[in-house]
C-alpha positions as YAML, in Angstrom:
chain: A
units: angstrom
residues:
- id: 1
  name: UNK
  ca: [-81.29, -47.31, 231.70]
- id: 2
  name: UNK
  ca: [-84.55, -48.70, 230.65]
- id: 3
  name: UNK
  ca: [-85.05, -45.69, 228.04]
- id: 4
  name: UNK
  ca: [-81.22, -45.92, 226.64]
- id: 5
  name: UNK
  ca: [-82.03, -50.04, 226.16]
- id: 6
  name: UNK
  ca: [-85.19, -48.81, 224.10]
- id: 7
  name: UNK
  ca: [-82.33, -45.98, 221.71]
- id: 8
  name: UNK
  ca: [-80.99, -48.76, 221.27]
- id: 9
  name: UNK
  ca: [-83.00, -50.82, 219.88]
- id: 10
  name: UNK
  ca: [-84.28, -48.68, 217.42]
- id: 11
  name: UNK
  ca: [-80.60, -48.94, 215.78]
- id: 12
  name: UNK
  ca: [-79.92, -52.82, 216.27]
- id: 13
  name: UNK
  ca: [-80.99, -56.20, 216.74]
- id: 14
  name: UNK
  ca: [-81.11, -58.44, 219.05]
- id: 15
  name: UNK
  ca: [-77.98, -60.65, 219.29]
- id: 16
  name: UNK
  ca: [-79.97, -63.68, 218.55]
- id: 17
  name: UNK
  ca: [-81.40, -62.60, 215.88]
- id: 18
  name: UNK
  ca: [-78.58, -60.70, 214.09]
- id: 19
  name: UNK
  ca: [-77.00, -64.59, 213.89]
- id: 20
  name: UNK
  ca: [-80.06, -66.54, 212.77]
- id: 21
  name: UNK
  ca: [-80.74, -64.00, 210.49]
- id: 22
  name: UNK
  ca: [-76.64, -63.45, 209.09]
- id: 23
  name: UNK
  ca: [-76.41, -67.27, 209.18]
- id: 24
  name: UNK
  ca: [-79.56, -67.59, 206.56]
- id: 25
  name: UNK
  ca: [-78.50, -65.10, 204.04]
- id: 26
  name: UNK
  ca: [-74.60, -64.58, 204.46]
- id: 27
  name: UNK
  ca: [-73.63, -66.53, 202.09]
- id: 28
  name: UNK
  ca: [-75.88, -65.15, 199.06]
- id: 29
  name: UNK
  ca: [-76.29, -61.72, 199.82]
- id: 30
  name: UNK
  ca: [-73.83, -58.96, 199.65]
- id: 31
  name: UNK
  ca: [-75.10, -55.85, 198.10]
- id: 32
  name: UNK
  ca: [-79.02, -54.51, 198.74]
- id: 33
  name: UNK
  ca: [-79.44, -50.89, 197.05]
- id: 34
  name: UNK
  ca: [-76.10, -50.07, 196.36]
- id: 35
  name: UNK
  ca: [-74.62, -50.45, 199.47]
- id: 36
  name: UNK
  ca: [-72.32, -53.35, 201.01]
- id: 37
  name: UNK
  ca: [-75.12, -55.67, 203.19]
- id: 38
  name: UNK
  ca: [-74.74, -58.70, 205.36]
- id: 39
  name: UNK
  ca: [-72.15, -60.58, 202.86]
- id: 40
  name: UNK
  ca: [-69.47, -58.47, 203.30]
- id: 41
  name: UNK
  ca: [-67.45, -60.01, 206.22]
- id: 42
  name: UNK
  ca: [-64.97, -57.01, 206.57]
- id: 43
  name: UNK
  ca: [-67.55, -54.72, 207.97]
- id: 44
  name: UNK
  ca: [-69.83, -55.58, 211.19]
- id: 45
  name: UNK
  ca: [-73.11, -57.07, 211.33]
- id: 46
  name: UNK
  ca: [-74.96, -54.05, 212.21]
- id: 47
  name: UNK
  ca: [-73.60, -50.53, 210.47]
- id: 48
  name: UNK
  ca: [-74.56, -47.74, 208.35]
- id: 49
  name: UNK
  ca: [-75.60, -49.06, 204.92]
- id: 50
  name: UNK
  ca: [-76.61, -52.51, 206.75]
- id: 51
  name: UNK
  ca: [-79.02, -53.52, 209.56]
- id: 52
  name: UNK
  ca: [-79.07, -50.76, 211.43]
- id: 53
  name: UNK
  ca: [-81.21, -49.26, 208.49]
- id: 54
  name: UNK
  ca: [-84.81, -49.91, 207.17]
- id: 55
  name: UNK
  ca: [-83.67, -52.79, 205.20]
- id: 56
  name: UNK
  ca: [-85.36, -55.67, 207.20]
- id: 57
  name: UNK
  ca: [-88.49, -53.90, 206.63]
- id: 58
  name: UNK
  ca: [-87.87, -53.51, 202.75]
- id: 59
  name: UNK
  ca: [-89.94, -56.46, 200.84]
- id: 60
  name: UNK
  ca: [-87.54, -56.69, 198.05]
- id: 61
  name: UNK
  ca: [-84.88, -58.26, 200.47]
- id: 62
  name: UNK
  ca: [-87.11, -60.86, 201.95]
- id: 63
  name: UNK
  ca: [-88.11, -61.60, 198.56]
- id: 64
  name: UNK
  ca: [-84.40, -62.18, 197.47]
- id: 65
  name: UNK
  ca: [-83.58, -64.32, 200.70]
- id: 66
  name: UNK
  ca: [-86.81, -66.42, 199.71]
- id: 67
  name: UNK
  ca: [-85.75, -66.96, 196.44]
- id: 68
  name: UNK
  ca: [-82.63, -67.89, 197.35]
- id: 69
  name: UNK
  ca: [-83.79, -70.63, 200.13]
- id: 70
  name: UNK
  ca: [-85.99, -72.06, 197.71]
- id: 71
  name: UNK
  ca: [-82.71, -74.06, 195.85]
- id: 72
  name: UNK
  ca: [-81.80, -75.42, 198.38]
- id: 73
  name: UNK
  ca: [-83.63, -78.69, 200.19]
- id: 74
  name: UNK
  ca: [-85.02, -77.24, 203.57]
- id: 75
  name: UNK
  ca: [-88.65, -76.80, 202.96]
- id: 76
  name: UNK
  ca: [-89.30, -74.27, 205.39]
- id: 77
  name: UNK
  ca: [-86.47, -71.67, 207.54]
- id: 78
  name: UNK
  ca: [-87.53, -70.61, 210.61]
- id: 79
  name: UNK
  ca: [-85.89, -67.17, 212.52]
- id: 80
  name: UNK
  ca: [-85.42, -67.92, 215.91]
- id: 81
  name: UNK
  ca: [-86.97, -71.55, 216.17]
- id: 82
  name: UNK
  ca: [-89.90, -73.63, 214.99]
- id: 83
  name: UNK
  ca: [-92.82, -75.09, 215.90]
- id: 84
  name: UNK
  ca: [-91.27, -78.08, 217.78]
- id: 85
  name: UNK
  ca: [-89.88, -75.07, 220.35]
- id: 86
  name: UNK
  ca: [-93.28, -73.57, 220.61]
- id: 87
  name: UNK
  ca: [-95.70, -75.66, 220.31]
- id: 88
  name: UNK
  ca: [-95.71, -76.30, 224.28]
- id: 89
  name: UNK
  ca: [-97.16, -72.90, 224.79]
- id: 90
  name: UNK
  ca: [-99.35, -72.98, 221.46]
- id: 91
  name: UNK
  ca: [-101.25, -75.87, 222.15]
- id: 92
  name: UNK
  ca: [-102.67, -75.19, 225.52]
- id: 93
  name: UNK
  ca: [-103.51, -71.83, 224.37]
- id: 94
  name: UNK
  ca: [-105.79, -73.68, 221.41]
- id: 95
  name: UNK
  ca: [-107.37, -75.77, 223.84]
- id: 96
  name: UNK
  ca: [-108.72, -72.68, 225.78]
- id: 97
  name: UNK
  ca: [-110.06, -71.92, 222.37]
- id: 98
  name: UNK
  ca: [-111.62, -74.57, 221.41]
- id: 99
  name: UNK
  ca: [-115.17, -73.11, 221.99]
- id: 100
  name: UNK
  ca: [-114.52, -71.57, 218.65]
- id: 101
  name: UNK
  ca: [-114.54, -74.49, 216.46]
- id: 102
  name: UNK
  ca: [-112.20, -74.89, 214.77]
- id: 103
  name: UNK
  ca: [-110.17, -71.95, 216.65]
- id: 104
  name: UNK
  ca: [-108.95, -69.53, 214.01]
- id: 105
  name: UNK
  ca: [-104.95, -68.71, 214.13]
- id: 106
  name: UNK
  ca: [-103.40, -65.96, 212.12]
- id: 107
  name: UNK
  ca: [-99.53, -65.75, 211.87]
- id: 108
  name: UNK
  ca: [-98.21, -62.44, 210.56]
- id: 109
  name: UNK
  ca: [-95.20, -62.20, 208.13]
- id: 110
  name: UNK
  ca: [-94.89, -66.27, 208.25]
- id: 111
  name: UNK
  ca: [-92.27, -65.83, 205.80]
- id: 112
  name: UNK
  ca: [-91.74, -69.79, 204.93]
- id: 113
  name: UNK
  ca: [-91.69, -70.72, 208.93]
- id: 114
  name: UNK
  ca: [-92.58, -74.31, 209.88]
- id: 115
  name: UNK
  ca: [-95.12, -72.44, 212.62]
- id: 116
  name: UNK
  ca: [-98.45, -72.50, 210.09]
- id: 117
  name: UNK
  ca: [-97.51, -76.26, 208.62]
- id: 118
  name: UNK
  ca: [-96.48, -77.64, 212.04]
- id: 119
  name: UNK
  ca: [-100.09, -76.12, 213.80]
- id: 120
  name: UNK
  ca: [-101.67, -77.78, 210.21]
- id: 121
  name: UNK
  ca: [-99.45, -81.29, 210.14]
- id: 122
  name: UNK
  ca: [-99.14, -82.17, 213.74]
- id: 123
  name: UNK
  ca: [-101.90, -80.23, 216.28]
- id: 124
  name: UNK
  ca: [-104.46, -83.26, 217.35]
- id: 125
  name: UNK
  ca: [-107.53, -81.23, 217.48]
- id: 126
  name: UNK
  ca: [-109.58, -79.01, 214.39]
- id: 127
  name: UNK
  ca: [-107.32, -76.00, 213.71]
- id: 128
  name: UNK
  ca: [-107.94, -73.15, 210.98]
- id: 129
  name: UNK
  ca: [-104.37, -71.74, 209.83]
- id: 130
  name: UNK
  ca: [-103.69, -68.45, 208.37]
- id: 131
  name: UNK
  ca: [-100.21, -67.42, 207.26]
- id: 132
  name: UNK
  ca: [-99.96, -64.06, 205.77]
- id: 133
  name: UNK
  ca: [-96.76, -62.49, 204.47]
- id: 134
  name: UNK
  ca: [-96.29, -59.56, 202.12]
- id: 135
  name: UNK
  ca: [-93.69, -61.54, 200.22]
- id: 136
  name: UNK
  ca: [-95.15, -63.00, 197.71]
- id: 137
  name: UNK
  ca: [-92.25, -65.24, 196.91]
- id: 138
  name: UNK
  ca: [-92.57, -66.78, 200.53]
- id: 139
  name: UNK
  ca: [-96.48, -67.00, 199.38]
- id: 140
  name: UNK
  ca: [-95.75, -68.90, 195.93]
- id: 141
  name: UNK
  ca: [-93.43, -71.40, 198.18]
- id: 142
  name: UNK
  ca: [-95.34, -71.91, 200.98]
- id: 143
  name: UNK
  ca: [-98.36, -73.18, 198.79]
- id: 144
  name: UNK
  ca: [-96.42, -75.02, 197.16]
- id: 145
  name: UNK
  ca: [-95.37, -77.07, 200.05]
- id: 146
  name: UNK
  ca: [-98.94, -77.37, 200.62]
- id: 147
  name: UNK
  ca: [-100.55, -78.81, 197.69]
- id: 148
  name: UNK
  ca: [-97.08, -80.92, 197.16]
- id: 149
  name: UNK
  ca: [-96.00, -79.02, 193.82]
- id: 150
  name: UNK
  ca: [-92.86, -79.62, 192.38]
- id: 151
  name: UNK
  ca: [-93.29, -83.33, 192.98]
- id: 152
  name: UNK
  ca: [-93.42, -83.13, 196.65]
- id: 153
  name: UNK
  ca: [-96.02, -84.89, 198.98]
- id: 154
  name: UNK
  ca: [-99.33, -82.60, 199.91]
- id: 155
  name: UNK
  ca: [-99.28, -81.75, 203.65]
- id: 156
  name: UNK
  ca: [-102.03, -83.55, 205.37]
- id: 157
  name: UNK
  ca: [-103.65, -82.22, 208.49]
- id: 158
  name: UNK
  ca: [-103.71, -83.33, 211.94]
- id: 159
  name: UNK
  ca: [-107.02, -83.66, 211.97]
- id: 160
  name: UNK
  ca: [-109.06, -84.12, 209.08]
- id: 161
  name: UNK
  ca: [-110.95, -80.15, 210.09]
- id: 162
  name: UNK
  ca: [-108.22, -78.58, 210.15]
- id: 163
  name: UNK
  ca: [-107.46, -75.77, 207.45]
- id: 164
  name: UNK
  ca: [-104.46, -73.88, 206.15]
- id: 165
  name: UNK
  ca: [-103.99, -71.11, 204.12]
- id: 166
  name: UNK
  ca: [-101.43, -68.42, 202.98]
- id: 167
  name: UNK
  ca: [-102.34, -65.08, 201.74]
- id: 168
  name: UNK
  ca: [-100.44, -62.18, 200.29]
- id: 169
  name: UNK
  ca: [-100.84, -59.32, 202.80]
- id: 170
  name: UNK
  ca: [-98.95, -56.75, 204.74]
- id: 171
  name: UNK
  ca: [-99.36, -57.63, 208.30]
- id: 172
  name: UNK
  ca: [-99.81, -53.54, 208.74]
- id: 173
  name: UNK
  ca: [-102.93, -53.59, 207.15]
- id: 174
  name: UNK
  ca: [-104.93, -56.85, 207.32]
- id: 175
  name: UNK
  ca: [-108.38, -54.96, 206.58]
- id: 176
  name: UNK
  ca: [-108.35, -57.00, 202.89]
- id: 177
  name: UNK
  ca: [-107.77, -60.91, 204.66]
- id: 178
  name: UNK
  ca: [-109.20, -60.58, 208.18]
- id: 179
  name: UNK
  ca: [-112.49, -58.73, 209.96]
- id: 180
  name: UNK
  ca: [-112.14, -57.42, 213.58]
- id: 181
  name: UNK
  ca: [-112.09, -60.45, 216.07]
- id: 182
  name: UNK
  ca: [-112.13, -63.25, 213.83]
- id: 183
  name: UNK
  ca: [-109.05, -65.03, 215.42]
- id: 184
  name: UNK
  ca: [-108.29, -66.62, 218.72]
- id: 185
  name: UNK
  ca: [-104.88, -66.67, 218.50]
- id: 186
  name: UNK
  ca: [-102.39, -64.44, 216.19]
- id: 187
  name: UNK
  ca: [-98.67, -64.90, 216.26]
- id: 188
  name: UNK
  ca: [-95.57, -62.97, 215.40]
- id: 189
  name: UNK
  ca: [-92.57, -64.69, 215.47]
- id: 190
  name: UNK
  ca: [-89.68, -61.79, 214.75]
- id: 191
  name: UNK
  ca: [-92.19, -59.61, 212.25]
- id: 192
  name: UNK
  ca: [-91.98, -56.66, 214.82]
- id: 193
  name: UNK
  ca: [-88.33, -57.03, 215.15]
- id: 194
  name: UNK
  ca: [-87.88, -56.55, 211.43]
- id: 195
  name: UNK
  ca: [-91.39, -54.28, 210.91]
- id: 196
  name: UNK
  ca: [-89.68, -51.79, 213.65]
- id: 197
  name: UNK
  ca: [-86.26, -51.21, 211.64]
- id: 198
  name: UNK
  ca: [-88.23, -48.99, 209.55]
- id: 199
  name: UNK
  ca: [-89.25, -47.21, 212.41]
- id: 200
  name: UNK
  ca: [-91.36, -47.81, 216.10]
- id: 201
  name: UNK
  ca: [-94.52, -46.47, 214.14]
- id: 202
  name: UNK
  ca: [-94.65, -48.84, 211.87]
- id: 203
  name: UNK
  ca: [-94.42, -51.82, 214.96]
- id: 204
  name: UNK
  ca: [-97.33, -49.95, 216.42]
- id: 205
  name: UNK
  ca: [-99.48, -50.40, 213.31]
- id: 206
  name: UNK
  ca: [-98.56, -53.86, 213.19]
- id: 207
  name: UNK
  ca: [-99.41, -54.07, 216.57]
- id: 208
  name: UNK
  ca: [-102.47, -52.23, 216.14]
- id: 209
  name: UNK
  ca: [-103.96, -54.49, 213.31]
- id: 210
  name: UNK
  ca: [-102.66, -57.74, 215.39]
- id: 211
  name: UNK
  ca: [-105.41, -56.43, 217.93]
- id: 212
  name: UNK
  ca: [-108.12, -55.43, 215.92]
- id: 213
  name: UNK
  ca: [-108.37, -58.97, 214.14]
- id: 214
  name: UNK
  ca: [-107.94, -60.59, 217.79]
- id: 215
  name: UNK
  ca: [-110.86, -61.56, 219.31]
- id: 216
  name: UNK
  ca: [-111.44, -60.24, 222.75]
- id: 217
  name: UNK
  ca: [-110.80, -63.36, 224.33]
- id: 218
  name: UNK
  ca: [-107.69, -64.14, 222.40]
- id: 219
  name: UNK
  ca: [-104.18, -63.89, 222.52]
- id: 220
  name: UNK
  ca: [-101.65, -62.66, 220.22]
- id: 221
  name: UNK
  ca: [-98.19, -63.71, 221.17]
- id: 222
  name: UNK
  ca: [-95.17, -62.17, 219.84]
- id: 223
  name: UNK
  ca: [-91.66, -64.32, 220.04]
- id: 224
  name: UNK
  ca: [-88.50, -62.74, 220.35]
- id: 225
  name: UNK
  ca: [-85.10, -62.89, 221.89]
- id: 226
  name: UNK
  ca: [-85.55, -59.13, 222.70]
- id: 227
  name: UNK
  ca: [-85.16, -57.89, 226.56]
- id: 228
  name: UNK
  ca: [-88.60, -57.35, 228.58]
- id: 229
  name: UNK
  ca: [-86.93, -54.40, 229.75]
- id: 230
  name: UNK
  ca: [-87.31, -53.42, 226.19]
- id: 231
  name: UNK
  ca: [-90.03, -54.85, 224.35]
- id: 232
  name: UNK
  ca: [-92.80, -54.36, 227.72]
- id: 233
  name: UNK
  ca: [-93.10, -50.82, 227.81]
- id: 234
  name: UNK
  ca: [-93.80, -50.88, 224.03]
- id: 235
  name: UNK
  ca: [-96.70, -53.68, 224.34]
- id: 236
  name: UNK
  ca: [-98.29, -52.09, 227.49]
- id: 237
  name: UNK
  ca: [-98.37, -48.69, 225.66]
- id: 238
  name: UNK
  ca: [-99.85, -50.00, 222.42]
- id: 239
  name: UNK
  ca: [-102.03, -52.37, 224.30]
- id: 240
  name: UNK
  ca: [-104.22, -50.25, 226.34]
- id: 241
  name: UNK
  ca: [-106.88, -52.34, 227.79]
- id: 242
  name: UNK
  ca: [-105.16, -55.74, 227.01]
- id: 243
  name: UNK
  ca: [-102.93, -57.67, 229.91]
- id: 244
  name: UNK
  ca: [-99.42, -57.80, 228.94]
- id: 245
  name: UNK
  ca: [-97.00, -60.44, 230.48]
- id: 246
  name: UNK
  ca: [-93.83, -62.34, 229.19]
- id: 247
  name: UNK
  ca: [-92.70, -66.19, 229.21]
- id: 248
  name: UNK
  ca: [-89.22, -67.47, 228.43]
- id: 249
  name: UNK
  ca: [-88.60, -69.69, 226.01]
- id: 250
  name: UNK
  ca: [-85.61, -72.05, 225.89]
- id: 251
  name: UNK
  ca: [-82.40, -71.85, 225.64]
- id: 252
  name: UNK
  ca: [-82.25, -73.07, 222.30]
- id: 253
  name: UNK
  ca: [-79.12, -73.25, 220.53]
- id: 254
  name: UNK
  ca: [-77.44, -71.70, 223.48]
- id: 255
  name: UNK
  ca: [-80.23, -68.44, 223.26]
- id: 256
  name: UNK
  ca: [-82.79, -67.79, 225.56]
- id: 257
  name: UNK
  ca: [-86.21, -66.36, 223.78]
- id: 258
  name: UNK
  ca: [-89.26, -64.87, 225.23]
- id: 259
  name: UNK
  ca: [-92.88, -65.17, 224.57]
- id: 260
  name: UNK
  ca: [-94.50, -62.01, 224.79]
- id: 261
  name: UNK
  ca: [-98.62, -62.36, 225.33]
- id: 262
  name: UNK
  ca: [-101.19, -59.77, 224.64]
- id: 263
  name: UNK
  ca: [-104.71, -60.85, 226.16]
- id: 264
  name: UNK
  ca: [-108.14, -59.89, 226.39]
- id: 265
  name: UNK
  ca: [-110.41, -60.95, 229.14]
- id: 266
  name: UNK
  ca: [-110.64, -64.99, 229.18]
...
């Protein structure tokens, strides 16, 4: 059963995420190469020519859905949930950290996610943000929200040592924005779901370069509304030498999540 669940999620989303994701860009996009994408409402959700392809792992989509967000008045869209919903588990996990001061935190693919601005805006102690996505629309805006262009307010920090950051980079090779163990805590919230519809090899590199910037005592946390039964046995076999365990999250909106943590010896 548990190797059918795994099939199958090489073909299709999570449920979850097929709505958070078809509720941000139904309405503006239809067509993506030619063929007929999430806007068409007469075909399903997931189908040939739609998600069940490589197109969440195409840049030139996420670079169209970022565009698009940007006229409207939400600063930031978050896939699955925010920072609000995680910061429970996030700030404990900084505390641990703190020996490293401040502790570094990397999020891969951040997209225009509230994660990296809540972590700069709100966490009480020193924090050093990273956000790296390989959009570079989603870069342009998230900087923007930073240093208050476009008449907004600048975001001011938490703590007056605390950093943040956004970079143009592909989360599948971070060698150009991050050495080997520089950060105490990297997160992924839904760039594995969307790096692995091109393919479980590519989740594996992401995976892969997740680790090598980790620091040994770190953790990387992946969140997800995938099932254990499918997303452990990938983790524990790219992971060798790391301990693997899962935390739910939620419900939120009616969804449960989980919290998937990768961690070296603490």
């Amino acid at each position: 059963m548990a190797a059918l669940r795994r099939t199958l999620h090489v073909a299709t989303l999570a449920a979850g995420a097929r709505r958070a994701l078809a509720g941000y860009i139904a309405p503006f996009l239809q067509h993506f190469d030619g063929t007929w994408a999430l806007g068409d409402t007469r075909t399903p959700l997931v189908s040939t020519g739609s998600l069940a392809g490589s197109c969440l792992a195409d840049r030139r989509l996420w670079d169209k859905l970022h565009a698009d967000a940007r006229r409207g008045s939400v600063p930031t869209f978050d896939w699955f949930f925010g920072y609000e919903e995680a910061q429970g588990l996030l700030l404990p996990l900084l505390q641990e950290a703190r020996a490293a001061c401040p502790p570094r935190v990397l999020d891969v693919g951040c997209g225009t996610s509230s994660l990296c601005t809540g972590l700069y805006t709100k966490c009480p102690h020193p924090v050093d943000v990273l956000g790296v996505d390989f959009s570079p629309v989603a870069v342009a805006h998230m900087k923007s929200l930073l240093e208050g262009g476009q008449g907004q307010t600048p975001l001011c920090p938490g703590h007056p040592a605390s950093r943040l950051h956004f970079i143009k980079a592909d989360a599948q090779n971070l060698e150009p924005v991050a050495s080997s163990g520089s950060f105490q805590l990297v997160l992924d919230k839904g760039t594995w779901d969307a790096v692995s519809r091109g393919g479980l090899p590519r989740a594996y590199q992401l995976l892969s370069e997740c680790l090598r910037v980790l620091s040994p005592q770190g953790t990387l946390i992946q969140f997800s509304d995938e099932d254990p039964d499918v997303r452990l046995p990938c983790l524990e076999q790219g992971s060798p030498g790391w301990t693997v365990t899962v935390q739910e999250l939620g419900p939120f909106g009616g969804i449960t999540y989980f919290a998937y943590l990768v961690q070296g010896s603490h």
